PDB file of C-alpha atoms in Angstrom:
ATOM      1  CA  UNK A   1     -26.232  85.119  -0.192  1.00  0.00           C
ATOM      2  CA  UNK A   2     -25.595  84.331  -4.656  1.00  0.00           C
ATOM      3  CA  UNK A   3     -27.689  84.054  -7.341  1.00  0.00           C
ATOM      4  CA  UNK A   4     -25.262  81.462  -9.482  1.00  0.00           C
ATOM      5  CA  UNK A   5     -24.845  84.103 -12.422  1.00  0.00           C
ATOM      6  CA  UNK A   6     -20.631  83.723 -12.249  1.00  0.00           C
ATOM      7  CA  UNK A   7     -18.954  87.031 -12.667  1.00  0.00           C
ATOM      8  CA  UNK A   8     -15.879  85.693 -14.338  1.00  0.00           C
ATOM      9  CA  UNK A   9     -13.125  82.929 -13.785  1.00  0.00           C
ATOM     10  CA  UNK A  10     -10.571  82.979 -11.937  1.00  0.00           C
ATOM     11  CA  UNK A  11      -7.293  80.535 -11.100  1.00  0.00           C
ATOM     12  CA  UNK A  12      -6.177  78.447  -7.793  1.00  0.00           C
ATOM     13  CA  UNK A  13      -2.434  79.811  -7.345  1.00  0.00           C
ATOM     14  CA  UNK A  14      -1.960  77.742  -4.360  1.00  0.00           C
ATOM     15  CA  UNK A  15      -3.514  75.697  -1.495  1.00  0.00           C
ATOM     16  CA  UNK A  16      -1.379  75.124   2.070  1.00  0.00           C
ATOM     17  CA  UNK A  17      -1.881  73.028   5.098  1.00  0.00           C
ATOM     18  CA  UNK A  18      -2.971  75.552   7.791  1.00  0.00           C
ATOM     19  CA  UNK A  19      -4.107  74.279  10.976  1.00  0.00           C
ATOM     20  CA  UNK A  20      -6.636  71.391  10.272  1.00  0.00           C
ATOM     21  CA  UNK A  21      -7.627  72.800   6.940  1.00  0.00           C
ATOM     22  CA  UNK A  22      -6.090  74.879   4.156  1.00  0.00           C
ATOM     23  CA  UNK A  23      -5.698  78.537   2.901  1.00  0.00           C
ATOM     24  CA  UNK A  24      -5.959  79.026  -0.618  1.00  0.00           C
ATOM     25  CA  UNK A  25      -4.731  82.063  -3.259  1.00  0.00           C
ATOM     26  CA  UNK A  26      -6.525  82.599  -5.866  1.00  0.00           C
ATOM     27  CA  UNK A  27      -5.761  85.260  -9.269  1.00  0.00           C
ATOM     28  CA  UNK A  28      -9.003  87.122  -9.991  1.00  0.00           C
ATOM     29  CA  UNK A  29      -9.874  89.812 -12.280  1.00  0.00           C
ATOM     30  CA  UNK A  30     -12.567  91.482  -9.726  1.00  0.00           C
ATOM     31  CA  UNK A  31     -12.230  95.053  -8.195  1.00  0.00           C
ATOM     32  CA  UNK A  32     -10.560  95.417  -5.124  1.00  0.00           C
ATOM     33  CA  UNK A  33     -11.524  92.495  -2.461  1.00  0.00           C
ATOM     34  CA  UNK A  34     -12.503  93.545   1.235  1.00  0.00           C
ATOM     35  CA  UNK A  35     -11.197  92.214   3.865  1.00  0.00           C
ATOM     36  CA  UNK A  36     -14.021  89.744   5.387  1.00  0.00           C
ATOM     37  CA  UNK A  37     -16.524  89.898   2.080  1.00  0.00           C
ATOM     38  CA  UNK A  38     -18.114  86.251   1.030  1.00  0.00           C
ATOM     39  CA  UNK A  39     -17.087  85.447  -2.416  1.00  0.00           C
ATOM     40  CA  UNK A  40     -18.385  82.018  -4.325  1.00  0.00           C
ATOM     41  CA  UNK A  41     -15.446  79.910  -5.681  1.00  0.00           C
ATOM     42  CA  UNK A  42     -16.834  77.012  -7.617  1.00  0.00           C
ATOM     43  CA  UNK A  43     -20.198  77.435  -5.868  1.00  0.00           C
ATOM     44  CA  UNK A  44     -18.568  77.523  -2.613  1.00  0.00           C
ATOM     45  CA  UNK A  45     -19.061  80.551  -0.030  1.00  0.00           C
ATOM     46  CA  UNK A  46     -15.873  81.314   1.342  1.00  0.00           C
ATOM     47  CA  UNK A  47     -14.341  84.544   3.160  1.00  0.00           C
ATOM     48  CA  UNK A  48     -11.511  86.765   2.077  1.00  0.00           C
ATOM     49  CA  UNK A  49      -8.797  86.592   4.462  1.00  0.00           C
ATOM     50  CA  UNK A  50      -6.505  88.690   2.507  1.00  0.00           C
ATOM     51  CA  UNK A  51      -5.637  90.217  -0.406  1.00  0.00           C
ATOM     52  CA  UNK A  52      -4.022  92.614  -3.175  1.00  0.00           C
ATOM     53  CA  UNK A  53      -4.264  93.792  -6.917  1.00  0.00           C
ATOM     54  CA  UNK A  54      -5.450  90.665  -8.785  1.00  0.00           C
ATOM     55  CA  UNK A  55      -5.306  88.240  -6.176  1.00  0.00           C
ATOM     56  CA  UNK A  56      -6.946  87.404  -2.748  1.00  0.00           C
ATOM     57  CA  UNK A  57      -6.675  84.371   0.055  1.00  0.00           C
ATOM     58  CA  UNK A  58      -9.162  82.357   2.020  1.00  0.00           C
ATOM     59  CA  UNK A  59      -9.544  79.597   4.355  1.00  0.00           C
ATOM     60  CA  UNK A  60     -11.063  76.350   3.562  1.00  0.00           C
ATOM     61  CA  UNK A  61     -12.321  74.214   6.724  1.00  0.00           C
ATOM     62  CA  UNK A  62     -12.337  70.247   6.910  1.00  0.00           C
ATOM     63  CA  UNK A  63     -15.982  70.453   6.738  1.00  0.00           C
ATOM     64  CA  UNK A  64     -15.516  72.157   3.156  1.00  0.00           C
ATOM     65  CA  UNK A  65     -12.728  69.681   1.911  1.00  0.00           C
ATOM     66  CA  UNK A  66     -14.639  67.062   2.363  1.00  0.00           C
ATOM     67  CA  UNK A  67     -18.245  67.980   0.738  1.00  0.00           C
ATOM     68  CA  UNK A  68     -16.567  70.078  -2.217  1.00  0.00           C
ATOM     69  CA  UNK A  69     -13.484  69.537  -4.611  1.00  0.00           C
ATOM     70  CA  UNK A  70     -11.657  72.662  -3.388  1.00  0.00           C
ATOM     71  CA  UNK A  71      -9.106  70.409  -1.390  1.00  0.00           C
ATOM     72  CA  UNK A  72      -8.312  68.354  -4.251  1.00  0.00           C
ATOM     73  CA  UNK A  73      -8.250  70.732  -7.292  1.00  0.00           C
ATOM     74  CA  UNK A  74      -4.789  71.004  -8.690  1.00  0.00           C
ATOM     75  CA  UNK A  75      -2.949  74.509  -8.809  1.00  0.00           C
ATOM     76  CA  UNK A  76      -3.864  75.925 -12.063  1.00  0.00           C
ATOM     77  CA  UNK A  77      -7.312  75.107 -12.389  1.00  0.00           C
ATOM     78  CA  UNK A  78      -9.854  77.589 -13.270  1.00  0.00           C
ATOM     79  CA  UNK A  79     -12.522  78.353 -10.684  1.00  0.00           C
ATOM     80  CA  UNK A  80     -16.048  80.083 -10.879  1.00  0.00           C
ATOM     81  CA  UNK A  81     -16.514  83.268  -9.012  1.00  0.00           C
ATOM     82  CA  UNK A  82     -19.418  85.623  -7.980  1.00  0.00           C
ATOM     83  CA  UNK A  83     -19.165  88.293  -5.314  1.00  0.00           C
ATOM     84  CA  UNK A  84     -22.223  88.099  -2.719  1.00  0.00           C
ATOM     85  CA  UNK A  85     -25.717  89.469  -3.300  1.00  0.00           C
ATOM     86  CA  UNK A  86     -26.217  93.410  -2.609  1.00  0.00           C
ATOM     87  CA  UNK A  87     -29.612  94.327  -1.606  1.00  0.00           C
ATOM     88  CA  UNK A  88     -31.276  95.655  -4.821  1.00  0.00           C
ATOM     89  CA  UNK A  89     -29.509  93.374  -7.344  1.00  0.00           C
ATOM     90  CA  UNK A  90     -31.184  91.615  -9.486  1.00  0.00           C
ATOM     91  CA  UNK A  91     -31.672  87.998  -8.899  1.00  0.00           C
ATOM     92  CA  UNK A  92     -31.156  86.676 -12.223  1.00  0.00           C
ATOM     93  CA  UNK A  93     -30.480  82.916 -11.608  1.00  0.00           C
ATOM     94  CA  UNK A  94     -31.806  81.842  -8.257  1.00  0.00           C
ATOM     95  CA  UNK A  95     -30.900  82.222  -4.522  1.00  0.00           C
ATOM     96  CA  UNK A  96     -27.734  80.341  -3.993  1.00  0.00           C
ATOM     97  CA  UNK A  97     -26.484  80.030  -0.211  1.00  0.00           C
ATOM     98  CA  UNK A  98     -22.776  79.296  -1.033  1.00  0.00           C
ATOM     99  CA  UNK A  99     -23.308  75.868   1.245  1.00  0.00           C
ATOM    100  CA  UNK A 100     -22.405  72.963  -1.041  1.00  0.00           C
ATOM    101  CA  UNK A 101     -24.134  69.406  -0.566  1.00  0.00           C
ATOM    102  CA  UNK A 102     -22.146  67.463  -2.251  1.00  0.00           C
ATOM    103  CA  UNK A 103     -20.413  66.228  -5.107  1.00  0.00           C
ATOM    104  CA  UNK A 104     -21.798  65.458  -8.261  1.00  0.00           C
ATOM    105  CA  UNK A 105     -20.354  63.702 -11.404  1.00  0.00           C
ATOM    106  CA  UNK A 106     -20.774  64.023 -14.993  1.00  0.00           C
ATOM    107  CA  UNK A 107     -21.978  61.197 -17.171  1.00  0.00           C
ATOM    108  CA  UNK A 108     -21.799  62.072 -20.660  1.00  0.00           C
ATOM    109  CA  UNK A 109     -21.603  65.399 -22.700  1.00  0.00           C
ATOM    110  CA  UNK A 110     -22.658  65.819 -26.268  1.00  0.00           C
ATOM    111  CA  UNK A 111     -23.184  68.975 -28.680  1.00  0.00           C
ATOM    112  CA  UNK A 112     -26.485  69.775 -29.609  1.00  0.00           C
ATOM    113  CA  UNK A 113     -26.190  72.728 -31.725  1.00  0.00           C
ATOM    114  CA  UNK A 114     -24.307  75.491 -30.310  1.00  0.00           C
ATOM    115  CA  UNK A 115     -25.073  74.243 -26.986  1.00  0.00           C
ATOM    116  CA  UNK A 116     -24.064  71.271 -24.895  1.00  0.00           C
ATOM    117  CA  UNK A 117     -26.278  68.359 -23.708  1.00  0.00           C
ATOM    118  CA  UNK A 118     -25.230  67.445 -20.298  1.00  0.00           C
ATOM    119  CA  UNK A 119     -26.393  64.416 -17.643  1.00  0.00           C
ATOM    120  CA  UNK A 120     -25.092  64.277 -14.353  1.00  0.00           C
ATOM    121  CA  UNK A 121     -24.930  61.962 -11.933  1.00  0.00           C
ATOM    122  CA  UNK A 122     -25.837  63.425  -7.939  1.00  0.00           C
ATOM    123  CA  UNK A 123     -25.061  61.517  -4.621  1.00  0.00           C
ATOM    124  CA  UNK A 124     -28.184  59.451  -4.119  1.00  0.00           C
ATOM    125  CA  UNK A 125     -29.029  61.192  -1.084  1.00  0.00           C
ATOM    126  CA  UNK A 126     -29.580  64.689  -2.611  1.00  0.00           C
ATOM    127  CA  UNK A 127     -31.353  63.151  -5.837  1.00  0.00           C
ATOM    128  CA  UNK A 128     -34.753  63.598  -4.224  1.00  0.00           C
ATOM    129  CA  UNK A 129     -34.555  67.266  -4.007  1.00  0.00           C
ATOM    130  CA  UNK A 130     -33.725  67.755  -8.293  1.00  0.00           C
ATOM    131  CA  UNK A 131     -36.606  67.969 -10.434  1.00  0.00           C
ATOM    132  CA  UNK A 132     -37.485  68.752 -13.687  1.00  0.00           C
ATOM    133  CA  UNK A 133     -37.393  72.341 -14.643  1.00  0.00           C
ATOM    134  CA  UNK A 134     -36.292  73.126 -11.136  1.00  0.00           C
ATOM    135  CA  UNK A 135     -33.013  74.640 -10.203  1.00  0.00           C
ATOM    136  CA  UNK A 136     -29.678  74.006  -9.054  1.00  0.00           C
ATOM    137  CA  UNK A 137     -25.673  75.087  -9.065  1.00  0.00           C
ATOM    138  CA  UNK A 138     -22.677  73.353 -10.221  1.00  0.00           C
ATOM    139  CA  UNK A 139     -19.501  75.262  -9.401  1.00  0.00           C
ATOM    140  CA  UNK A 140     -21.815  77.841  -8.809  1.00  0.00           C
ATOM    141  CA  UNK A 141     -23.834  78.435 -11.688  1.00  0.00           C
ATOM    142  CA  UNK A 142     -27.273  78.473 -11.404  1.00  0.00           C
ATOM    143  CA  UNK A 143     -28.748  76.197 -14.249  1.00  0.00           C
ATOM    144  CA  UNK A 144     -31.793  74.336 -15.265  1.00  0.00           C
ATOM    145  CA  UNK A 145     -32.537  70.804 -14.874  1.00  0.00           C
ATOM    146  CA  UNK A 146     -34.363  69.763 -18.431  1.00  0.00           C
ATOM    147  CA  UNK A 147     -34.957  66.131 -16.982  1.00  0.00           C
ATOM    148  CA  UNK A 148     -34.499  63.665 -14.506  1.00  0.00           C
ATOM    149  CA  UNK A 149     -33.583  59.893 -14.451  1.00  0.00           C
ATOM    150  CA  UNK A 150     -33.360  58.088 -11.168  1.00  0.00           C
ATOM    151  CA  UNK A 151     -30.220  59.411  -9.733  1.00  0.00           C
ATOM    152  CA  UNK A 152     -29.024  60.916 -12.621  1.00  0.00           C
ATOM    153  CA  UNK A 153     -30.683  64.638 -14.312  1.00  0.00           C
ATOM    154  CA  UNK A 154     -29.824  66.476 -17.445  1.00  0.00           C
ATOM    155  CA  UNK A 155     -29.625  70.036 -18.118  1.00  0.00           C
ATOM    156  CA  UNK A 156     -28.251  72.091 -21.488  1.00  0.00           C
ATOM    157  CA  UNK A 157     -25.389  74.697 -21.324  1.00  0.00           C
ATOM    158  CA  UNK A 158     -26.003  77.495 -23.259  1.00  0.00           C
ATOM    159  CA  UNK A 159     -23.037  79.460 -25.633  1.00  0.00           C
ATOM    160  CA  UNK A 160     -22.812  82.548 -23.207  1.00  0.00           C
ATOM    161  CA  UNK A 161     -22.679  79.626 -19.902  1.00  0.00           C
ATOM    162  CA  UNK A 162     -19.713  77.492 -22.035  1.00  0.00           C
ATOM    163  CA  UNK A 163     -18.183  80.974 -22.722  1.00  0.00           C
ATOM    164  CA  UNK A 164     -17.906  82.834 -19.288  1.00  0.00           C
ATOM    165  CA  UNK A 165     -17.510  79.968 -16.961  1.00  0.00           C
ATOM    166  CA  UNK A 166     -15.506  76.810 -16.669  1.00  0.00           C
ATOM    167  CA  UNK A 167     -18.474  74.483 -17.828  1.00  0.00           C
ATOM    168  CA  UNK A 168     -17.527  74.751 -21.539  1.00  0.00           C
ATOM    169  CA  UNK A 169     -14.456  72.131 -21.223  1.00  0.00           C
ATOM    170  CA  UNK A 170     -16.804  69.557 -19.318  1.00  0.00           C
ATOM    171  CA  UNK A 171     -16.049  65.936 -19.926  1.00  0.00           C
ATOM    172  CA  UNK A 172     -17.264  62.786 -18.713  1.00  0.00           C
ATOM    173  CA  UNK A 173     -15.997  61.989 -15.234  1.00  0.00           C
ATOM    174  CA  UNK A 174     -15.218  65.984 -14.613  1.00  0.00           C
ATOM    175  CA  UNK A 175     -16.484  66.593 -10.492  1.00  0.00           C
ATOM    176  CA  UNK A 176     -18.748  69.458  -9.975  1.00  0.00           C
ATOM    177  CA  UNK A 177     -19.480  70.634  -6.676  1.00  0.00           C
ATOM    178  CA  UNK A 178     -23.769  70.561  -6.525  1.00  0.00           C
ATOM    179  CA  UNK A 179     -25.994  72.959  -4.372  1.00  0.00           C
ATOM    180  CA  UNK A 180     -29.706  72.116  -4.593  1.00  0.00           C
ATOM    181  CA  UNK A 181     -32.440  74.255  -4.412  1.00  0.00           C
ATOM    182  CA  UNK A 182     -32.915  75.403  -0.914  1.00  0.00           C
ATOM    183  CA  UNK A 183     -36.803  75.429  -1.375  1.00  0.00           C
ATOM    184  CA  UNK A 184     -36.218  72.061  -2.380  1.00  0.00           C
ATOM    185  CA  UNK A 185     -34.881  71.081   1.148  1.00  0.00           C
ATOM    186  CA  UNK A 186     -37.552  73.219   2.572  1.00  0.00           C
ATOM    187  CA  UNK A 187     -40.403  71.466   1.243  1.00  0.00           C
ATOM    188  CA  UNK A 188     -39.007  68.026   1.608  1.00  0.00           C
ATOM    189  CA  UNK A 189     -38.553  69.091   5.350  1.00  0.00           C
ATOM    190  CA  UNK A 190     -42.200  70.444   5.776  1.00  0.00           C
ATOM    191  CA  UNK A 191     -43.700  67.135   4.122  1.00  0.00           C
ATOM    192  CA  UNK A 192     -41.519  64.792   6.314  1.00  0.00           C
ATOM    193  CA  UNK A 193     -42.108  66.955   9.446  1.00  0.00           C
ATOM    194  CA  UNK A 194     -46.044  66.471   8.247  1.00  0.00           C
ATOM    195  CA  UNK A 195     -45.589  62.961   7.906  1.00  0.00           C
ATOM    196  CA  UNK A 196     -44.284  61.874  10.926  1.00  0.00           C
ATOM    197  CA  UNK A 197     -47.127  64.113  13.189  1.00  0.00           C
ATOM    198  CA  UNK A 198     -49.887  62.960  11.205  1.00  0.00           C
ATOM    199  CA  UNK A 199     -49.415  59.906   9.495  1.00  0.00           C
ATOM    200  CA  UNK A 200     -50.608  59.042   6.631  1.00  0.00           C
ATOM    201  CA  UNK A 201     -47.342  58.786   4.406  1.00  0.00           C
ATOM    202  CA  UNK A 202     -46.024  61.223   1.308  1.00  0.00           C
ATOM    203  CA  UNK A 203     -49.784  61.181   0.121  1.00  0.00           C
ATOM    204  CA  UNK A 204     -51.406  62.392   3.093  1.00  0.00           C
ATOM    205  CA  UNK A 205     -48.829  64.731   3.733  1.00  0.00           C
ATOM    206  CA  UNK A 206     -49.245  66.717   0.267  1.00  0.00           C
ATOM    207  CA  UNK A 207     -52.929  66.131   0.481  1.00  0.00           C
ATOM    208  CA  UNK A 208     -53.199  68.253   4.033  1.00  0.00           C
ATOM    209  CA  UNK A 209     -50.530  70.627   2.009  1.00  0.00           C
ATOM    210  CA  UNK A 210     -53.333  70.977  -0.429  1.00  0.00           C
ATOM    211  CA  UNK A 211     -51.336  69.862  -3.663  1.00  0.00           C
ATOM    212  CA  UNK A 212     -53.414  66.736  -3.860  1.00  0.00           C
TER     213      UNK A 212
END
């Protein structure tokens, strides 16, 4: 489990075929990583398979390649890194599992004072989980949604986020790993189950849940 508060960036040194998936090597200016510990790389939960001073290796499965950008990032790319949450840590972002739901795409970037106003296109099947003032994780960064426009949503990147993550260099066309808020998934599932069991559609499900 993670919070979406990136601790720093690393660099993808190499990616090589290993069985049906890949083995990646990443440079990272972090304290020594333990074999088997979880680390989020651009929002993807990976397991440390080997490590040394300033670097670590991890395996990337075919499922991860299909759902994320890790299978096509060129060597030399910067990546966001976050170590897993420890019991007692502050949760300053939101709960992030590191299980990426799909790949989103930047459609527009515009300055807004010192911040950046960014518009993102989400895969259609994930757009229903994104709500204004809700949370999303993009390349592992916890962000608040400002507004929603159909399958697209808008957010602001403050100077601090631009400085310590890879999102400061966003441009239209850039692909980003998207994880929707897990709470939104559970609410949607509850409403779907209520509708299937009792009928009445979404309005009826909301009424039975005391939300209407």
